[in-house]
Amino acid sequence: MKKLWTLQFRSVGIKLFVILFSSIVLLSTVLGLTSYFAAKDIITDEVAAASSQSVVQAADKLDFVLTEYEALSRQFALDSALKGDLEKINSGELTTVAKVAAEDRIRRKLDLVKGSDERMYGVRLVSKSLEETESYKSAGISGLRSDEGIAERLKQIEDAKGEPVWFPVREKGFFDAYTEPSLTMGRLLRNLLHPEAEYYMLIEVKGKAMTEMLSNLQIGITGEIRILNTDGNIVYGTDNAKLGQPSYIKVSEEQDIEKNHSFTAADEKGSPQLVVYQPLTTAKWTLMGYAPVSDFTKSADKLLYITFSVVLAAAVIALLIGYVLVRLVGRPLGKLATLMEEGERGNLRVRTNFKGKDEIGRLGHSFNKMMEQISLLASQSEMSADEVLGTSEQLVKASGTTSLHAREVASATGEIALGAASLAVEAERSHANVEIIGSKMSEVTELNTVMDASAERVIEVSDQGTELMKLLVEQSESTVEMFNRIQENSNKLRESTHLIRSILSPMIAVNKQTNILALNATIEAVRAGAAGRGFIVIADEIRQLANQSNDSIQSVSKITEEIGLHIENTVKDINETAPKFREQISSVRESSTIFASVKEEMEHFMGHLSESSASIHELIAFQRQLGESMASVSSIVQQTTASTEEVASMSSQQFTVSEELVALSQKLESLAADLKQSMISFQV
């Protein structure tokens, strides 16, 4: 097997096939993969540029909103009326009424700010003592709480010396007292002359307001938007459980310095993510969005499928081209080499069948001409030997055959004489049999004539039966039509009875109303006394007429019911009878068809009788010719007997000459065999 594979690989056609197949498949694969990765890079760069613009716009929008809150806090810090109220309240010089009025003005101002912005949870002015009674807040928000985390956050506000401080979104707000997350900005309202009147101003913004502001920012299909602080912790995200935790994907200082606003990084699972970011100018935060690169390169994956399809198609095309090359180059050269090896072993009959006009075709034609020249030389020598050998063999065979035939002819002449005598006896016997056959043929002809007359009578009877069946079918069909009309009239009568019933129903109702009216008239007449006696008589007459009408209606209704019952029975009987008539018509039609088929079969039978009669007449003519032939056979037999005697004398002389000819033929056959042996090494 290994040797066979080595020989096949040494073939020129296989080498061309391997080189061409490898080149086409490798080139298609490299080109397709290069296009795929280039397309992925281009798509990623374009998406990164577009997403960066979206992130920049969202960051500008967020900065604008945060700047508004910083400006609002600055207004509070510069509000002299608010500062005066706070100084008066903390000085202890105000009366209770004045203090309550000042505190009411502060709260109304806070409520006014909160009511003008739906994104706020509320606004607080927290005293440094963290006392609830000394602090102020807008309506609808929770009270103060104090713990180490809150104290630390308030210390950050104090350390800012009056500058705004933004705190990350917390799941339960600044004081951990809300059910929803919120974003908080703090500022110290400083008062250098009256430090006791300094307050922490806290503006708390709803977390869902941040979501609404960033709702138009979408990165990819499954992307996520986050805001990170300088430590890489999550300030804002869609998952509240991750607030304050470190983000796995973060913006490094080198990337922030380059300001490309986009880069590629791996997430916790190792999947490549396209990251776009934009630092905020208000808070020291970074707005970041990221999404799997696969969200953007799905369209480029089609190029990969196309590449695989092209590589597969290129492999198929390369296989076809290689197969064509093997057929056009490798197989002809291999076949030519095999034929030359056959010629080397002495087979001069090998030929190529190359029909092309290229170098391989010309090589095949030259090989054929060379083998033809060699074969011609060998053929001429072999032909001469074959002719001599064939002639000697024929001569030996002819001599032996002649001698054998001479012997057989001598014995056969005696048998011919005996056969001629017996042939004369058989001829006379056959002549008698021919005459008997002629008489039997005459009897068969008479029987065919009788059967022909009987068949004609059967056809006449079948014609009469067919006509009667047609008449019966027509009468049955007219009967069915009458049944159909009776059924239609019965249906109309049934509808009429229903109509009569519908007419009687309102008449019965009218009689009932008439009786009621007569009864009411009688009652009214009795109430009227003597003046109503005439009405009593009229009411009685009306009641009697109504009763009579009711009796008549009942009678008519009863008669109508009986008519309807009879109609229903009639329709039932007709419906039961109609299928039987239809079955009868089908049977009559089948009988008519049977009569027609009987007639057709009898006509075929008569045709066969006619053909039989014609054949019998022809047999009679042949019988006459056979009788004449048998008479002539007797005379020929007598002539044959005389000829056989002459043939016997000539056969004895021919036998002697044949014996001498056999001896000469055997000498010629030995010489031809020697010449044939010298040409046996060549196969022409």
XYZ file of C-alpha atoms in Angstrom:
684
model
C 0.000 0.000 0.000
C 2.868 2.359 0.873
C 4.613 1.579 -2.406
C 1.412 2.237 -4.353
C 0.972 5.615 -2.625
C 4.634 6.489 -3.386
C 4.127 5.655 -7.057
C 0.934 7.720 -7.207
C 2.612 10.705 -5.546
C 5.460 10.522 -8.056
C 2.882 11.036 -10.802
C 3.035 14.412 -12.549
C -0.754 14.789 -12.358
C -0.837 14.180 -8.574
C 1.978 16.680 -8.025
C 0.155 19.321 -10.087
C -3.072 18.551 -8.214
C -1.440 18.929 -4.752
C 0.314 22.193 -5.708
C -2.811 23.730 -7.243
C -5.147 22.556 -4.438
C -2.825 23.832 -1.676
C -2.290 27.192 -3.400
C -5.998 27.899 -3.986
C -7.144 26.818 -0.506
C -4.287 28.651 1.282
C -4.833 31.853 -0.728
C -8.617 31.788 -0.131
C -8.154 31.131 3.600
C -5.573 33.905 4.088
C -7.619 36.407 2.071
C -10.875 35.561 3.876
C -9.398 35.670 7.396
C -7.539 38.903 6.624
C -10.794 40.490 5.421
C -12.627 39.182 8.506
C -10.153 40.582 11.049
C -9.810 43.848 9.130
C -13.599 44.237 9.054
C -13.797 43.530 12.801
C -11.170 46.215 13.511
C -12.893 48.745 11.253
C -16.320 48.066 12.782
C -14.904 48.265 16.310
C -13.150 51.579 15.561
C -16.265 53.092 13.960
C -18.516 51.939 16.798
C -15.994 53.183 19.352
C -15.936 56.612 17.688
C -19.733 56.828 17.557
C -20.129 55.550 21.132
C -17.470 58.001 22.338
C -19.472 60.869 20.915
C -22.590 59.551 22.679
C -20.708 59.254 25.974
C -19.301 62.771 25.596
C -22.800 64.150 24.995
C -24.209 62.221 27.960
C -21.344 63.457 30.165
C -21.993 67.049 29.063
C -25.686 66.607 29.900
C -24.814 65.165 33.306
C -22.311 67.974 33.952
C -24.975 70.498 33.039
C -27.426 69.049 35.571
C -24.797 68.755 38.315
C -23.650 72.313 37.598
C -27.243 73.492 38.118
C -27.270 71.893 41.571
C -23.894 73.447 42.392
C -25.244 76.828 41.282
C -28.338 76.282 43.453
C -26.159 75.547 46.481
C -24.082 78.628 45.673
C -27.262 80.736 45.712
C -28.062 79.423 49.180
C -24.528 80.214 50.311
C -24.874 83.818 49.040
C -28.482 84.333 50.152
C -28.200 87.138 52.748
C -31.804 86.685 53.971
C -31.210 83.010 54.671
C -27.892 83.803 56.341
C -29.593 86.451 58.524
C -32.349 84.070 59.610
C -29.804 81.421 60.530
C -27.744 83.949 62.539
C -30.825 85.185 64.403
C -32.025 81.689 65.237
C -28.626 80.639 66.609
C -28.041 83.940 68.519
C -30.831 83.189 71.038
C -32.070 86.774 70.931
C -35.352 86.066 69.071
C -38.601 85.510 70.741
C -40.390 82.217 70.225
C -42.779 83.752 67.677
C -39.942 85.354 65.716
C -37.909 82.146 65.832
C -40.851 80.123 64.535
C -41.415 82.662 61.758
C -37.732 82.549 60.746
C -37.701 78.737 60.745
C -40.911 78.748 58.685
C -39.293 81.020 56.087
C -36.305 78.656 55.835
C -38.523 75.589 55.375
C -40.691 77.338 52.763
C -37.571 78.233 50.827
C -36.398 74.607 50.969
C -39.856 73.352 49.927
C -39.923 75.821 47.037
C -36.589 74.503 45.721
C -37.660 70.897 46.112
C -41.048 71.484 44.454
C -39.440 73.126 41.414
C -37.390 69.995 40.555
C -38.975 66.547 40.411
C -35.549 64.909 40.341
C -34.886 65.846 43.977
C -35.687 63.802 47.037
C -35.259 66.921 49.068
C -32.954 69.674 50.435
C -31.496 69.733 53.970
C -29.716 72.278 56.166
C -28.019 70.101 58.769
C -26.672 71.665 61.942
C -23.121 70.835 62.964
C -24.548 69.429 66.167
C -26.586 66.920 64.070
C -29.630 67.722 66.203
C -32.974 67.181 64.484
C -34.518 70.244 66.188
C -31.727 72.541 65.038
C -31.739 71.258 61.396
C -34.138 72.006 58.563
C -35.412 69.946 55.638
C -37.948 70.105 52.831
C -41.221 68.290 53.300
C -41.564 64.556 52.641
C -38.072 63.305 53.507
C -36.790 61.297 56.456
C -35.144 62.607 59.571
C -31.470 62.672 60.571
C -29.364 59.705 61.599
C -25.899 59.674 63.048
C -23.212 57.050 62.753
C -19.532 56.870 61.870
C -20.160 56.741 58.098
C -22.413 59.819 58.165
C -19.955 61.706 60.363
C -17.115 60.885 57.968
C -19.106 62.127 54.974
C -20.011 65.380 56.802
C -16.334 65.851 57.636
C -15.529 65.691 53.909
C -18.010 68.551 53.361
C -16.373 70.611 56.143
C -12.887 69.956 54.789
C -13.972 71.287 51.365
C -14.259 74.809 52.933
C -17.445 75.773 51.141
C -16.777 73.966 47.833
C -19.377 71.453 46.575
C -18.736 67.790 47.363
C -20.490 65.029 45.385
C -21.153 61.687 47.067
C -21.761 58.472 45.074
C -25.202 57.039 44.621
C -26.073 55.111 47.760
C -28.621 52.324 47.807
C -30.558 53.891 50.739
C -29.529 57.525 50.447
C -27.077 59.732 52.360
C -28.512 58.823 55.768
C -29.354 55.187 54.809
C -33.026 55.906 55.430
C -34.599 55.683 51.963
C -36.016 52.724 50.102
C -34.518 53.893 46.787
C -30.972 54.957 45.879
C -30.053 58.648 45.748
C -27.157 60.922 44.736
C -26.114 63.613 47.233
C -24.241 66.908 46.851
C -23.025 68.631 50.006
C -21.720 72.185 50.631
C -20.791 74.003 53.817
C -22.694 77.294 54.154
C -19.828 79.195 55.770
C -20.222 82.202 58.104
C -16.894 83.595 59.244
C -18.446 86.124 61.610
C -20.871 83.686 63.223
C -19.421 80.165 63.061
C -22.328 78.867 65.136
C -24.627 79.707 62.154
C -22.753 77.424 59.701
C -24.823 74.562 58.230
C -24.242 71.597 55.952
C -26.448 71.968 52.870
C -27.386 68.561 51.360
C -29.155 68.292 47.972
C -30.382 64.697 47.483
C -31.176 63.630 43.896
C -33.186 60.479 43.062
C -31.198 57.606 41.608
C -33.846 56.970 38.941
C -33.340 60.575 37.786
C -29.778 59.592 36.887
C -31.188 56.605 35.006
C -33.548 58.891 33.075
C -30.735 61.278 32.195
C -28.647 58.383 30.863
C -31.542 56.500 29.238
C -30.623 57.686 25.743
C -27.082 56.328 26.128
C -26.943 52.724 24.888
C -23.702 50.877 24.197
C -24.259 47.789 22.076
C -27.095 45.336 22.728
C -26.149 44.116 26.214
C -23.966 47.050 27.229
C -23.870 48.664 30.679
C -23.400 52.269 31.822
C -21.414 53.080 34.981
C -19.966 56.114 36.736
C -16.654 55.493 38.529
C -14.759 57.615 41.041
C -10.992 58.117 41.029
C -10.482 54.863 42.965
C -12.391 52.856 40.357
C -15.389 52.223 42.618
C -18.885 52.237 41.160
C -20.638 55.556 41.810
C -23.655 54.728 39.661
C -24.776 51.536 37.872
C -27.825 49.608 36.846
C -27.222 47.034 39.597
C -27.718 48.776 42.957
C -26.091 45.861 44.781
C -22.714 46.810 43.206
C -22.791 50.466 44.306
C -19.557 51.387 46.107
C -17.811 48.191 44.999
C -14.684 48.186 42.785
C -15.367 47.873 39.059
C -13.506 45.080 37.265
C -13.285 47.265 34.153
C -11.860 50.689 34.965
C -10.061 53.562 33.255
C -6.355 53.671 34.050
C -4.334 56.869 34.393
C -2.457 56.167 31.122
C -5.712 55.772 29.215
C -7.107 58.919 30.807
C -4.009 60.853 29.734
C -4.264 59.588 26.104
C -7.879 60.858 25.895
C -8.882 58.434 23.175
C -12.196 57.929 25.005
C -12.212 54.238 24.053
C -10.243 51.041 24.563
C -10.749 47.275 24.675
C -10.540 45.260 27.896
C -11.611 41.862 29.216
C -14.393 41.439 31.790
C -14.563 38.982 34.706
C -15.266 36.097 32.302
C -12.442 37.014 29.930
C -14.787 38.251 27.181
C -13.421 41.250 25.242
C -15.373 44.439 25.956
C -15.404 47.724 24.035
C -15.089 50.501 26.655
C -15.885 54.187 26.039
C -15.528 56.867 28.749
C -15.613 60.606 29.445
C -14.466 62.361 32.672
C -16.971 64.726 34.284
C -15.933 68.351 34.888
C -18.098 68.900 37.985
C -17.297 65.824 40.069
C -14.078 63.854 39.882
C -15.917 60.979 38.286
C -15.739 59.201 34.948
C -18.785 58.219 32.892
C -18.016 54.822 31.375
C -19.977 52.471 29.100
C -18.928 49.058 27.904
C -20.413 46.237 25.866
C -19.127 42.930 24.442
C -17.220 43.357 21.202
C -19.368 40.534 19.814
C -22.408 42.879 19.927
C -20.764 45.010 17.239
C -18.953 42.360 15.241
C -21.903 40.022 14.669
C -22.254 41.448 11.184
C -18.549 40.765 10.630
C -19.136 37.142 11.631
C -21.002 36.798 8.340
C -17.635 37.413 6.663
C -16.250 34.447 8.586
C -19.099 32.243 7.332
C -18.554 33.651 3.845
C -14.822 32.921 4.202
C -15.512 29.313 5.183
C -17.978 29.035 2.275
C -15.441 30.526 -0.148
C -12.694 28.234 1.161
C -15.014 25.260 0.777
C -15.993 26.398 -2.722
C -12.320 27.015 -3.552
C -11.468 23.526 -2.290
C -14.215 22.046 -4.471
C -13.056 24.090 -7.477
C -9.448 23.092 -6.771
C -10.536 19.456 -6.601
C -12.327 19.828 -9.935
C -9.359 21.619 -11.542
C -6.962 19.044 -10.086
C -9.192 16.249 -11.331
C -9.185 17.864 -14.794
C -5.383 18.191 -14.692
C -5.025 14.567 -13.636
C -7.320 13.524 -16.474
C -5.655 15.807 -19.050
C -2.009 15.326 -18.022
C -1.385 12.678 -15.387
C -3.701 9.953 -16.615
C -2.588 10.184 -20.321
C 1.097 10.115 -19.334
C 0.525 7.181 -16.985
C -1.478 5.342 -19.626
C 1.242 6.001 -22.224
C 3.903 4.675 -19.823
C 1.818 1.544 -19.202
C 1.355 0.994 -22.949
C 5.087 1.356 -23.589
C 5.777 -1.213 -20.862
C 3.311 -3.551 -22.594
C 5.112 -2.982 -25.907
C 8.413 -3.731 -24.162
C 7.002 -7.144 -23.177
C 6.175 -7.873 -26.874
C 2.530 -6.749 -27.048
C 2.428 -4.766 -30.307
C -1.366 -4.355 -30.266
C -1.388 -1.557 -27.659
C -2.623 1.841 -28.894
C -3.425 5.213 -27.360
C -6.785 6.914 -27.814
C -5.594 10.526 -27.342
C -7.759 12.846 -29.430
C -6.227 16.188 -28.433
C -3.896 18.257 -30.565
C -1.583 19.352 -27.762
C 1.836 17.879 -26.895
C 0.252 14.850 -25.170
C -2.000 14.226 -28.182
C 0.959 14.518 -30.560
C 2.974 12.143 -28.347
C 0.103 9.641 -28.429
C -0.241 9.886 -32.201
C 3.548 9.370 -32.632
C 3.405 6.339 -30.321
C 0.547 4.874 -32.337
C 2.428 5.384 -35.627
C 5.570 3.784 -34.175
C 3.649 0.766 -32.915
C 1.820 0.536 -36.257
C 5.135 0.409 -38.150
C 6.497 -2.289 -35.846
C 3.187 -4.167 -35.958
C 3.109 -3.925 -39.750
C 6.498 -5.578 -40.027
C 5.551 -8.335 -37.576
C 2.106 -8.695 -39.115
C 3.462 -9.259 -42.582
C 5.718 -12.056 -41.350
C 2.998 -13.568 -39.196
C 0.485 -13.204 -42.000
C 2.698 -15.166 -44.356
C 3.166 -17.897 -41.761
C -0.568 -17.924 -41.019
C -1.410 -18.145 -44.705
C 0.940 -21.065 -45.255
C -0.230 -22.815 -42.097
C -3.858 -22.072 -42.893
C -3.503 -23.334 -46.448
C -1.848 -26.544 -45.284
C -4.464 -27.087 -42.601
C -7.270 -26.469 -45.081
C -5.635 -28.796 -47.554
C -5.246 -31.547 -44.943
C -8.777 -30.998 -43.758
C -10.171 -30.895 -47.289
C -8.306 -34.058 -48.219
C -9.522 -35.915 -45.162
C -13.024 -34.597 -45.672
C -13.024 -35.612 -49.312
C -11.855 -39.092 -48.463
C -14.427 -39.374 -45.702
C -17.184 -38.034 -47.927
C -16.264 -40.495 -50.686
C -16.633 -43.359 -48.242
C -19.909 -41.898 -46.866
C -21.299 -41.253 -50.365
C -20.706 -44.890 -51.289
C -22.625 -46.094 -48.243
C -25.283 -43.408 -48.621
C -26.198 -44.342 -52.181
C -27.397 -47.732 -51.019
C -29.475 -46.123 -48.275
C -30.951 -43.645 -50.793
C -32.161 -46.483 -52.948
C -33.902 -48.125 -49.998
C -35.324 -44.772 -48.880
C -36.722 -44.042 -52.333
C -38.777 -47.250 -52.245
C -40.183 -46.534 -48.805
C -40.807 -42.877 -49.816
C -43.061 -44.073 -52.679
C -45.155 -46.121 -50.206
C -45.441 -43.127 -47.794
C -46.434 -40.851 -50.693
C -49.406 -43.046 -51.579
C -50.474 -43.223 -47.932
C -50.216 -39.410 -47.510
C -52.340 -38.919 -50.652
C -55.164 -40.960 -49.014
C -54.896 -38.913 -45.786
C -55.137 -35.670 -47.763
C -58.452 -36.771 -49.234
C -59.811 -37.577 -45.726
C -58.744 -34.081 -44.505
C -60.708 -32.536 -47.406
C -63.958 -34.265 -46.360
C -63.510 -33.126 -42.710
C -62.940 -29.535 -43.853
C -66.275 -29.594 -45.712
C -68.075 -30.710 -42.531
C -66.462 -27.883 -40.481
C -67.603 -25.348 -43.110
C -71.225 -26.497 -42.788
C -71.053 -26.240 -38.937
C -69.688 -22.637 -39.179
C -72.670 -21.705 -41.396
C -75.145 -23.040 -38.799
C -73.350 -21.182 -35.927
C -73.388 -17.933 -37.958
C -77.207 -18.143 -38.352
C -77.614 -18.797 -34.581
C -75.403 -15.806 -33.716
C -77.522 -13.506 -35.920
C -80.671 -14.620 -34.073
C -78.968 -13.924 -30.690
C -78.063 -10.407 -31.860
C -81.679 -9.740 -32.884
C -82.924 -10.876 -29.453
C -80.309 -8.719 -27.639
C -81.378 -5.680 -29.736
C -85.002 -6.191 -28.670
C -83.936 -6.566 -25.001
C -81.851 -3.376 -25.237
C -84.807 -1.383 -26.622
C -87.091 -2.723 -23.860
C -84.500 -1.790 -21.187
C -84.208 1.745 -22.590
C -88.009 2.106 -22.448
C -88.011 0.792 -18.857
C -85.258 3.265 -17.869
C -87.229 6.183 -19.323
C -90.414 5.119 -17.499
C -88.502 4.678 -14.208
C -86.884 8.115 -14.549
C -90.303 9.723 -15.184
C -91.588 7.917 -12.066
C -88.699 9.346 -10.006
C -89.479 12.827 -11.328
C -93.109 12.378 -10.240
C -91.901 11.309 -6.767
C -89.718 14.420 -6.617
C -92.690 16.650 -7.543
C -94.852 14.891 -4.929
C -92.089 15.484 -2.385
C -91.899 19.186 -3.332
C -95.704 19.558 -3.082
C -95.621 17.792 0.308
C -92.997 20.245 1.526
C -95.167 23.147 0.313
C -98.212 21.653 2.121
C -96.104 21.307 5.258
C -95.137 24.981 4.993
C -98.846 25.874 4.460
C -99.846 23.991 7.639
C -97.156 25.883 9.555
C -98.526 29.145 8.101
C -102.076 28.208 9.151
C -100.844 27.489 12.667
C -99.086 30.836 12.780
C -102.349 32.529 11.677
C -104.444 30.647 14.284
C -102.130 31.614 17.140
C -102.977 35.368 17.031
C -106.681 34.540 16.556
C -106.638 32.472 19.743
C -104.946 35.359 21.511
C -107.618 37.779 20.149
C -110.411 35.495 21.484
C -108.745 35.466 24.890
C -108.530 39.276 24.855
C -112.169 39.451 23.737
C -113.251 37.286 26.681
C -111.237 39.483 29.015
C -112.799 42.633 27.537
C -116.299 41.140 27.839
C -115.612 40.247 31.475
C -114.315 43.760 32.166
C -117.406 45.250 30.449
C -119.694 43.082 32.603
C -117.867 44.176 35.770
C -118.157 47.854 34.789
C -121.841 47.400 33.865
C -122.563 45.844 37.271
C -120.862 48.795 38.915
C -122.994 51.178 36.828
C -126.192 49.518 38.061
C -129.382 49.963 36.057
C -127.654 52.139 33.468
C -125.262 49.363 32.592
C -127.700 46.516 31.982
C -127.547 46.997 28.224
C -123.789 46.601 28.374
C -124.228 43.347 30.266
C -126.290 41.911 27.397
C -123.751 43.094 24.818
C -120.851 41.639 26.872
C -122.649 38.269 27.054
C -123.148 38.267 23.286
C -119.500 39.119 22.724
C -118.419 36.325 25.097
C -120.635 33.812 23.253
C -119.210 34.916 19.888
C -115.682 34.596 21.281
C -116.409 31.090 22.561
C -117.830 30.082 19.187
C -114.770 31.517 17.424
C -112.538 29.653 19.836
C -114.343 26.368 19.107
C -114.005 26.969 15.356
C -110.337 27.784 15.716
C -109.768 24.656 17.795
C -111.511 22.557 15.098
C -109.441 24.168 12.343
C -106.286 23.643 14.389
C -107.151 19.964 14.940
C -107.868 19.475 11.200
C -104.584 21.234 10.377
C -102.700 18.932 12.754
C -104.263 15.855 11.068
C -103.379 17.232 7.609
C -99.808 17.882 8.757
C -99.579 14.335 10.200
C -100.811 12.830 6.913
C -98.343 15.003 4.979
C -95.466 13.886 7.224
C -96.439 10.200 6.692
C -96.681 10.794 2.929
C -93.242 12.457 2.868
C -91.808 9.598 4.960
C -93.231 6.961 2.567
C -91.942 8.905 -0.451
C -88.463 9.246 1.097
C -88.411 5.480 1.794
C -89.643 4.620 -1.750
C -87.393 7.005 -3.701
C -84.096 5.147 -2.962
C -85.696 1.850 -4.061
C -86.729 3.439 -7.375
C -83.201 4.798 -7.821
C -81.755 1.336 -7.123
C -84.223 -0.122 -9.657
C -83.090 2.406 -12.290
C -79.440 1.494 -11.590
C -80.279 -2.224 -12.026
C -82.164 -1.536 -15.269
C -79.237 0.478 -16.605
C -76.834 -2.323 -15.695
C -79.116 -4.826 -17.519
C -79.142 -2.568 -20.569
C -75.348 -2.432 -20.442
C -75.197 -6.261 -20.201
C -77.462 -6.594 -23.284
C -75.190 -4.207 -25.184
C -72.078 -6.185 -24.152
C -73.792 -9.463 -25.213
C -74.482 -7.965 -28.626
C -70.879 -6.805 -28.935
C -69.521 -10.225 -27.950
C -71.802 -11.959 -30.497
C -70.595 -9.590 -33.208
C -66.985 -10.497 -32.271
C -68.007 -14.192 -32.364
C -69.489 -13.801 -35.842
C -66.307 -12.125 -36.982
C -64.270 -15.060 -35.663
C -66.645 -17.483 -37.477
C -66.107 -15.585 -40.711
C -62.345 -15.749 -40.261
C -62.579 -19.491 -39.440
C -64.612 -20.144 -42.631
C -62.078 -18.235 -44.736
C -59.215 -20.227 -43.158
C -61.001 -23.541 -43.909
C -61.457 -22.547 -47.570
C -57.737 -21.783 -47.750
C -56.941 -25.190 -46.150
C -59.075 -26.941 -48.812
C -57.072 -25.172 -51.529
C -53.794 -26.197 -49.845
C -55.091 -29.803 -49.544
C -55.635 -29.936 -53.305
C -52.120 -28.617 -53.936
C -50.715 -31.191 -51.483
C -52.474 -34.017 -53.381
C -50.929 -32.870 -56.628
C -47.496 -32.625 -54.954
C -47.711 -36.156 -53.558
C -48.470 -37.474 -57.076
C -45.359 -35.813 -58.452
C -43.222 -37.215 -55.580
C -43.733 -40.783 -56.840
C -42.244 -39.974 -60.259
C -39.276 -38.153 -58.696
C -38.482 -41.153 -56.472
C -38.121 -43.399 -59.529
C -35.660 -40.949 -61.138
C -33.634 -40.777 -57.868
C -33.129 -44.548 -57.842
C -31.433 -44.460 -61.270
C -29.169 -41.544 -60.265
C -27.899 -43.256 -57.102
C -26.435 -46.118 -59.113
C -24.309 -43.702 -61.183
C -23.084 -41.837 -57.999
C -21.863 -45.128 -56.477
C -19.415 -45.808 -59.366
C -17.972 -42.225 -59.259
C -17.435 -42.333 -55.452
C -15.035 -45.305 -55.630
C -12.714 -43.387 -58.008
C -12.777 -40.201 -55.820
C -11.754 -42.174 -52.706
C -8.473 -43.296 -54.324
C -7.437 -39.687 -55.278
C -8.242 -38.389 -51.766
C -5.784 -40.782 -50.092
C -2.853 -39.413 -52.159
C -3.864 -35.757 -51.417
C -3.848 -36.359 -47.613
C -0.169 -37.436 -47.670
C 0.972 -34.229 -49.487
C -1.048 -31.982 -47.093
C 0.625 -33.430 -43.988
C 4.103 -32.505 -45.309
C 2.962 -28.862 -45.978
C 1.453 -28.559 -42.462
C 4.780 -29.431 -40.731
C 6.600 -26.653 -42.666
C 3.951 -24.013 -41.730
C 4.135 -24.957 -38.027
C 7.884 -24.249 -37.947
C 7.330 -20.722 -39.421
C 4.509 -19.969 -36.919
C 6.749 -20.892 -33.967
C 9.317 -18.260 -34.989
C 6.632 -15.433 -34.813
C 5.017 -16.481 -31.522
C 7.028 -13.952 -29.427
C 5.171 -10.993 -31.044
C 1.519 -10.120 -30.359
C 0.245 -8.210 -33.350
